[in-house]
XYZ file of C-alpha atoms in Angstrom:
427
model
C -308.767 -90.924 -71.673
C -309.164 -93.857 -69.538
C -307.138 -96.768 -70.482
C -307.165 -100.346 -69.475
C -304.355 -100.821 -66.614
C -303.418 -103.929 -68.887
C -302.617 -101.667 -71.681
C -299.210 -102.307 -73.283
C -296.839 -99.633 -74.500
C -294.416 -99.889 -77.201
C -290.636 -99.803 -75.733
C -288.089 -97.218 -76.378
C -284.852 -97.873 -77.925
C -282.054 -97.707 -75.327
C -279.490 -97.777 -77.243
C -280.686 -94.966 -79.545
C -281.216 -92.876 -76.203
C -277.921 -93.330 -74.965
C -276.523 -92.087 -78.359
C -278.060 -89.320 -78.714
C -277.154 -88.564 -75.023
C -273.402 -89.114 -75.986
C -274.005 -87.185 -79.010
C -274.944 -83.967 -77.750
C -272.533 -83.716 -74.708
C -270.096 -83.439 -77.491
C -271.124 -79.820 -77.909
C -269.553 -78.350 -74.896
C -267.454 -81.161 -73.614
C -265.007 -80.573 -70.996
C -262.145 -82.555 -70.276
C -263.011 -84.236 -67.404
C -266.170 -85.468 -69.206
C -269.041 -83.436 -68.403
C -270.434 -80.023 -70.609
C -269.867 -76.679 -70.448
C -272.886 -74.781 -72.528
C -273.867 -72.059 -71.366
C -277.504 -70.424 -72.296
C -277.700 -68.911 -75.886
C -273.714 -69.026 -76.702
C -273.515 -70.818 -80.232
C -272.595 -73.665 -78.563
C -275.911 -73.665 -77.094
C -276.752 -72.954 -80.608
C -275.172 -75.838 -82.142
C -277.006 -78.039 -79.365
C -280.392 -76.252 -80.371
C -280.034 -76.721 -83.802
C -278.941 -80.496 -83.423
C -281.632 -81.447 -81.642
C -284.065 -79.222 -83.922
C -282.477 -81.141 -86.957
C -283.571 -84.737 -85.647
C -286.705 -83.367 -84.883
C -287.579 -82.405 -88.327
C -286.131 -85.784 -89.356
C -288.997 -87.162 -87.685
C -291.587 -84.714 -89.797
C -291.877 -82.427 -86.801
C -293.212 -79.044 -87.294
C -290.465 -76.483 -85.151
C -291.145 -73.208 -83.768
C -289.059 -70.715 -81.554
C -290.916 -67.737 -79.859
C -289.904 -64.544 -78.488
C -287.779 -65.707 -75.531
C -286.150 -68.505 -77.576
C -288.095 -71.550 -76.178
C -288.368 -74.063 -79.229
C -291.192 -76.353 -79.650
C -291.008 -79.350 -81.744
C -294.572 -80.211 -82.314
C -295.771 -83.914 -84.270
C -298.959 -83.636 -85.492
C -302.383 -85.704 -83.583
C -305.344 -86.864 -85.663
C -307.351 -83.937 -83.380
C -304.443 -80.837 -84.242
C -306.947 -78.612 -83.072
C -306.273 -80.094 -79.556
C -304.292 -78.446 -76.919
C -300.601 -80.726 -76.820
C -299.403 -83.191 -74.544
C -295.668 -81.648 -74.082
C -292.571 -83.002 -72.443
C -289.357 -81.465 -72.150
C -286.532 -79.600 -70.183
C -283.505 -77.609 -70.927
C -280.002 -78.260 -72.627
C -278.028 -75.437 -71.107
C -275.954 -76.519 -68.403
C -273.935 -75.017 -65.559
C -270.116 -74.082 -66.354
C -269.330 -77.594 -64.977
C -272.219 -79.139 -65.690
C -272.876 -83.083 -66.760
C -274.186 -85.133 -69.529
C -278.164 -85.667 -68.285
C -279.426 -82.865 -66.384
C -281.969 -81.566 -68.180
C -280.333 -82.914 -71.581
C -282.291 -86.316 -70.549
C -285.765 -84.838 -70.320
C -285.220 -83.648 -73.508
C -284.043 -86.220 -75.437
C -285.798 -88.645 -73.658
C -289.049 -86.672 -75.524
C -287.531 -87.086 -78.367
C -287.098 -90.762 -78.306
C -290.826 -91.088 -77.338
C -291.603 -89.356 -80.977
C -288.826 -91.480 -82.706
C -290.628 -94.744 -81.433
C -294.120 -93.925 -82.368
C -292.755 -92.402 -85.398
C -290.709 -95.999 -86.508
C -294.055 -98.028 -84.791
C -296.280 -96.155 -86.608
C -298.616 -95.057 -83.897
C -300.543 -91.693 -84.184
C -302.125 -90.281 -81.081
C -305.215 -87.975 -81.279
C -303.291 -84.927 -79.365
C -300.731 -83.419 -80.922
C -297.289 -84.177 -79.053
C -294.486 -80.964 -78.686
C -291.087 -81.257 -77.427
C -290.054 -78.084 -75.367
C -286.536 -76.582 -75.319
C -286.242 -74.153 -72.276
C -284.424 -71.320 -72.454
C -281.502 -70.229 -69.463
C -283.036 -73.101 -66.823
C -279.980 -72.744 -65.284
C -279.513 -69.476 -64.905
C -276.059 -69.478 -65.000
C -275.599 -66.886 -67.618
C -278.444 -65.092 -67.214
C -280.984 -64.301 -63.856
C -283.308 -65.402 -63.108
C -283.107 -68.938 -63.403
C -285.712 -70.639 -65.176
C -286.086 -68.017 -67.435
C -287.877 -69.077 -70.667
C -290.803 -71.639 -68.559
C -290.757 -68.315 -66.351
C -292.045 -66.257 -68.957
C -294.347 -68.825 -70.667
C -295.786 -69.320 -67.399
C -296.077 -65.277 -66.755
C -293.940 -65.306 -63.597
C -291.761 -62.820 -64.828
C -292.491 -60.582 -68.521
C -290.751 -61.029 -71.281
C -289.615 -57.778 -71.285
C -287.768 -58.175 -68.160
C -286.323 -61.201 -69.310
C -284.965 -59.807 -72.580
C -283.497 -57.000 -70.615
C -281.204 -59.116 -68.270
C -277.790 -58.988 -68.663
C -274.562 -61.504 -68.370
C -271.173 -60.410 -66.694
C -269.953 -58.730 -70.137
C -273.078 -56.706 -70.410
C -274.827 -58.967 -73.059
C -278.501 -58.687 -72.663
C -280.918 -61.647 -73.398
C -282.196 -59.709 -76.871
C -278.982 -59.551 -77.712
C -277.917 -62.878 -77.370
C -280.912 -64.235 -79.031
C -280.719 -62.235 -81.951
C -276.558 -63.030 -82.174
C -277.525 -66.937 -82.525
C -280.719 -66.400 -84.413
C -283.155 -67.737 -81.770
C -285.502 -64.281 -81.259
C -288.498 -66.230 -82.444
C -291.330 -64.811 -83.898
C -294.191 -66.353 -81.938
C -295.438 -65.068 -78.617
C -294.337 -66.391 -75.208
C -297.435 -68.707 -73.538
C -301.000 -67.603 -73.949
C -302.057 -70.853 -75.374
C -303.362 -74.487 -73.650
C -301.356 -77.667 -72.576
C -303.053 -80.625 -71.871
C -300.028 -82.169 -70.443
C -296.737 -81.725 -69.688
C -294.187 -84.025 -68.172
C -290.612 -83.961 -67.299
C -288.247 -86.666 -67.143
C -284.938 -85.624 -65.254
C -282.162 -87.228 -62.949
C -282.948 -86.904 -59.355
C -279.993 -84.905 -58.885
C -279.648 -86.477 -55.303
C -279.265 -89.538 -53.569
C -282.653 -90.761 -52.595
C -283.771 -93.209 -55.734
C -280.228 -94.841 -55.482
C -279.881 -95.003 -51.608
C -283.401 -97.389 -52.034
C -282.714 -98.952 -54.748
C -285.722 -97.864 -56.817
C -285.839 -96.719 -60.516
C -288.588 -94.712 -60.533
C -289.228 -91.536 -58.513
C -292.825 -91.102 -58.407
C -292.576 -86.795 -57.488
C -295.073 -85.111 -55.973
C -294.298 -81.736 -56.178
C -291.538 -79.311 -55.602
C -290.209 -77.716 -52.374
C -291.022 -73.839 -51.590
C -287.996 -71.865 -51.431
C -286.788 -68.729 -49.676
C -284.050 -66.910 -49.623
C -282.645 -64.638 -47.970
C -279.012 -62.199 -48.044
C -277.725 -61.595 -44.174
C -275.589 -58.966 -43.411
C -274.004 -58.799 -39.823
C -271.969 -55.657 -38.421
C -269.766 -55.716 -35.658
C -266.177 -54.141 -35.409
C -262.881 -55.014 -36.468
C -260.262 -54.905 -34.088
C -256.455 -56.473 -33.495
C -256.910 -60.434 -32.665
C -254.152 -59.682 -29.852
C -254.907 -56.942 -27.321
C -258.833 -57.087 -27.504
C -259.845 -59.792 -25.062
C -262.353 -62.477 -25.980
C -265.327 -60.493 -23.430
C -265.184 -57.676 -25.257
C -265.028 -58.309 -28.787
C -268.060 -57.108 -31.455
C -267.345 -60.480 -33.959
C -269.109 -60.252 -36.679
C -268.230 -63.596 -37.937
C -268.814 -65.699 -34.524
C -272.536 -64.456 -34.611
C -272.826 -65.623 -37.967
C -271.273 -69.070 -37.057
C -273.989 -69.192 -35.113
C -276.684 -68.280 -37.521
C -275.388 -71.111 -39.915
C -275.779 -73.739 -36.854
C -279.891 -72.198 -36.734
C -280.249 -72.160 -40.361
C -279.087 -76.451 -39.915
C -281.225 -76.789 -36.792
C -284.453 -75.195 -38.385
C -284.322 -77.487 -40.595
C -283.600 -80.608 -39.095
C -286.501 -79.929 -36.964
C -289.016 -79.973 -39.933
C -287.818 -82.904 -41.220
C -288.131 -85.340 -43.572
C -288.769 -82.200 -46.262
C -287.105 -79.357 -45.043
C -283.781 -77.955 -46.337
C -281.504 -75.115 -44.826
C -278.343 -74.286 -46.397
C -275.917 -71.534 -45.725
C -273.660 -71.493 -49.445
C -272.441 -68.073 -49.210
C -269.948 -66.577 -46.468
C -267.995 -63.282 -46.969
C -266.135 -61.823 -44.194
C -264.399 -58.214 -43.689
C -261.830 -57.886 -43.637
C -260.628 -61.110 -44.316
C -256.947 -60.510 -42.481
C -255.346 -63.314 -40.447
C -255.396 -61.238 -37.448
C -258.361 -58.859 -37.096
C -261.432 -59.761 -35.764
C -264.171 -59.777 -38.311
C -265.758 -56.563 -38.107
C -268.797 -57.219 -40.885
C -269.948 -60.528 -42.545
C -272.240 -61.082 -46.011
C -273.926 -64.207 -45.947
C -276.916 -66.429 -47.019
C -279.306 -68.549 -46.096
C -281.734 -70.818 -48.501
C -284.848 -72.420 -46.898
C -287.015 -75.285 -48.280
C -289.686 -76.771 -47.622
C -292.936 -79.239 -48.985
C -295.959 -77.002 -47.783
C -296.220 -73.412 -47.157
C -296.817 -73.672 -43.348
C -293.553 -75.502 -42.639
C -291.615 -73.077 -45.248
C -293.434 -69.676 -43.561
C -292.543 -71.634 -39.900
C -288.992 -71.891 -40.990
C -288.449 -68.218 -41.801
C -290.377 -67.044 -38.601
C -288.040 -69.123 -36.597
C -284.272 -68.019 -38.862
C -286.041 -64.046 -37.755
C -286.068 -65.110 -34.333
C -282.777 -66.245 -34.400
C -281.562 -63.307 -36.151
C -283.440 -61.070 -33.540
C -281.193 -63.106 -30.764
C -278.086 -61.976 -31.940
C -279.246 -58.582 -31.969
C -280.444 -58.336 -28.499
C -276.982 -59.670 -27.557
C -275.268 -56.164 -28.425
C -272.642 -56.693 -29.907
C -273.431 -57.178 -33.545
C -276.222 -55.551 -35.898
C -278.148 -57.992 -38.324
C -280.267 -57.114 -41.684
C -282.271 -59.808 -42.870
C -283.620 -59.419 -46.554
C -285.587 -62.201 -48.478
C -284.792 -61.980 -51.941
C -285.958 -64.986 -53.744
C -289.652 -67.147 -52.999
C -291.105 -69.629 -54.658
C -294.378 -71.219 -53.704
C -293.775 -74.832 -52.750
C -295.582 -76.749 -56.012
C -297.658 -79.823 -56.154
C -298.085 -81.842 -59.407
C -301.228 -83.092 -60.771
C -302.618 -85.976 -59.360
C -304.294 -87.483 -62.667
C -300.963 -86.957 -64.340
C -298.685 -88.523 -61.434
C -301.278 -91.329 -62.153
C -300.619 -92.094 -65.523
C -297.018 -92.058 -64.461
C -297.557 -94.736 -62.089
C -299.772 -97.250 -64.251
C -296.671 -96.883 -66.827
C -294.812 -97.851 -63.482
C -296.924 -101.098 -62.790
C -297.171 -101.923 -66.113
C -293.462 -102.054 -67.134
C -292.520 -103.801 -63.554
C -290.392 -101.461 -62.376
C -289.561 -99.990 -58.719
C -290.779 -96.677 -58.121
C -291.573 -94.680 -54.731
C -292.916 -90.944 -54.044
C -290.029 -88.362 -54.125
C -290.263 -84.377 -53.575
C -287.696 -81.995 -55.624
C -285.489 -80.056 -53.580
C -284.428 -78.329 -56.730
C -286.333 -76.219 -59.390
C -287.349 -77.765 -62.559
C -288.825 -75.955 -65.906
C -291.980 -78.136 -64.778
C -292.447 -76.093 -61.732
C -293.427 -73.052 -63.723
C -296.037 -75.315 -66.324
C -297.464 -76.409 -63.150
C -298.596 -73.121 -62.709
C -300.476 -72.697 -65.919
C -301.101 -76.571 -66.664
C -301.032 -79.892 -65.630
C -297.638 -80.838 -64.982
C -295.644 -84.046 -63.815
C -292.146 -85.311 -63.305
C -290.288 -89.085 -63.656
C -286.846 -89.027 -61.824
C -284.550 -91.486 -62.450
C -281.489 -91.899 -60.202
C -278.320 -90.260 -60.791
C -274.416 -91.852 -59.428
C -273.815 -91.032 -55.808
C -276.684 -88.189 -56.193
C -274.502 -86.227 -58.083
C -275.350 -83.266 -60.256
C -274.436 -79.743 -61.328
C -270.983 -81.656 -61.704
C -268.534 -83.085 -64.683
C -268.808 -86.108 -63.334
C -272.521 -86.469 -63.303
C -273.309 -89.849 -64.107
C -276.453 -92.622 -64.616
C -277.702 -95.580 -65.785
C -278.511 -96.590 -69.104
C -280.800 -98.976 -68.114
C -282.796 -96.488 -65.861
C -282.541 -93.610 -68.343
C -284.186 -96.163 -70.736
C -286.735 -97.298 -67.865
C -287.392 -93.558 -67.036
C -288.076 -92.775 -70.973
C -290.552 -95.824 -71.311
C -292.268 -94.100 -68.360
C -292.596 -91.183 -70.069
C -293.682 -92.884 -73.508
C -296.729 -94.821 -71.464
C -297.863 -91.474 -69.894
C -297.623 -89.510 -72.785
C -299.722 -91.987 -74.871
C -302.132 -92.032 -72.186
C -302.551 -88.426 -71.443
C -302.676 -88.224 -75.642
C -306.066 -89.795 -75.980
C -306.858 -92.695 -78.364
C -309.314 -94.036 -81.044
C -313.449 -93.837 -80.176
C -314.373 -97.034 -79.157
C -310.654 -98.546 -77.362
C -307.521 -98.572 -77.012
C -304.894 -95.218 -77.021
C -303.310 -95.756 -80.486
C -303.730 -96.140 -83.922
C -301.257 -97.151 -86.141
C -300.875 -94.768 -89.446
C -302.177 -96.731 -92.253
């Protein structure tokens, strides 16, 4: 629908959002004041079922399907309509915070709570999506239950994965009574948005609210394995040495200057470094390591990894040490839809808030609806860019600005009355 760029939403209640916040990092709290909840443990359960309870206070209709994503739906004047969804995730990592995810949620939910206590009815129905594993902490692969809505992965696969004890996703499921009955995906969004922390320190380092993101950067990764020979530190001199961990000293100082020459977008991180056989005094005779590339487009992503194979083909060609590259993870570099990044921003102008364009360097549920709908994110900054942390931290006042985003856009993207205007109110 197009709206009048004076149009005037109704504002969220801050206060209420912060609660709710505080309320549900309860379940899992840790003692240095962040959550530990891991995917579909019944404290993820109790979280699920919270949140599912104030939904249903609000006369939503709630449904869980087969991989245990849980849709809160509040019914338009058109039902027949494809939704306008927003969402994220409530599992978090084993020291994980009070927002990621958690906000994108609940800021949904306080959307439906103010048109529910103003009264206003949109023509689309509205759904609230609860994703299952996004972190992947738990369970691989990450991302899991937008993965299988989107039909990046089946849900067979999914269900079959397995946790450190040897608990498989059915399993799990069924022990918290979350196997839903209806079918993963196969039906139409209209819409679906995302608020979330930034999760870095762009939006505060400008002093913006609003993070305006465009899309989400391509990934590859890849597991590096370098051979050499172990020998004593003392009588083999420096010349003649096969060191397995000096090459891949390197190889980390490659995997920082590849991307440092495609900047502003481009990410290269070494996280992982194992090294055989770990003694004080032998020369590293084998080394396990990774590197993670990232990028905005596909040409400076496939650029990176023909340059980290040329650099990998250098230390082979020195002699001394073997090398075995293997990619093991890619995703496609994602943009978001324009129309929907649009609505975004006239919710932006109209509330008078501070917003610029941002990319994700992470991966978001929304990456995965992007593939099988229009999709959007809001960011909203996070303290000192931190995330994936207890002491993940933000803003009330820009989780409330970030949720009044997301109420404007969703009312737009909604549709309205023949005739004018977006809303109605409910007689």
């Amino acid at each position: 629908m197009n709206l009048p760029a004076t149009f005037a939403a109704p504002r969220v209640n801050g206060a209420r959002l912060w609660d709710s916040l505080m309320t549900l990092a309860r379940i899992g709290a840790t003692r240095k004041g962040g959550v530990c909840r891991l995917a579909l443990t019944d404290l993820d359960r109790q979280a699920r079922e919270l949140v599912m309870q104030w939904a249903r206070e609000l006369g939503c209709g709630v449904r869980i399907d087969a991989i245990g994503n849980i849709f809160m739906r509040r019914a338009g004047r058109r039902d027949d309509l494809p939704p306008v969804m927003a969402g994220s995730h409530i599992d978090t990592q084993p020291t994980g915070g009070k927002f990621d995810g958690n906000y994108g949620v609940l800021a949904a939910i306080e959307v439906l709570r103010t048109l529910t206590e103003q009264g206003i009815q949109t023509d689309a129905p509205l759904e609230v999506a609860i994703w299952t594993n996004e972190e992947g902490s738990r369970f691989v692969p990450v991302m899991m239950g937008s993965g299988v809505f989107a039909r990046a992965f089946t849900l067979e696969h999914a269900l079959a994965q397995q946790d450190r004890d040897g608990i498989s996703v059915a399993q799990a499921l069924a022990a918290i009574g979350h196997a839903g009955a209806q079918a993963v995906g196969g039906r139409a969004v209209a819409a679906y948005f995302e608020a979330h922390i930034e999760q870095g320190p762009v939006l505060e380092a400008a002093d913006t609210v609003i993070g305006l993101v465009q899309g989400a950067l391509g990934q590859r990764w890849y597991d590096i394995t370098l051979t050499g020979m172990e020998a004593h530190a003392g009588p083999t001199p420096m010349g003649l040495r096969q060191d397995a961990l000096l090459a891949a000293a390197g190889l980390v100082r490659e995997v920082n200057r590849i991307a440092l020459e495609h900047a502003p977008h481009a990410r290269g991180t070494v996280g992982c470094l194992d090294t055989y056989p770990n003694s004080r005094n032998v020369i590293p005779g084998s080394v396990r390591m990774t590197a993670d590339l990232r990028a905005a487009d596909d040409a400076t992503l496939d650029a990176m990894a023909v340059a980290l194979h040329a650099a990998c083909a250098s230390v082979r060609q020195s002699g001394a040490v073997q090398v075995d590259v293997k990619e093991v993870v890619y995703f496609p570099p994602q943009r978001f839809d324009a129309a929907l990044i649009g609505h975004i921003a006239e919710g932006v102008r109209a509330l008078g808030l501070s917003a610029m364009d941002v990319v994700s360097g992470a991966g978001h549920d929304a990456v995965y609806l992007a593939r099988v709908a229009p999709a959007a994110m809001i960011f909203v900054p996070c303290k000192d860019g931190i995330s994936h942390n207890e002491i993940e931290d933000a803003r009330p006042d820009h989780l409330e600005a970030g949720c009044n985003v997301l109420l404007h856009a969703m009312l737009r993207a909604a549709g309205g009355i023949p005739g004018g205007g977006l809303q109605e109110r409910a007689a």
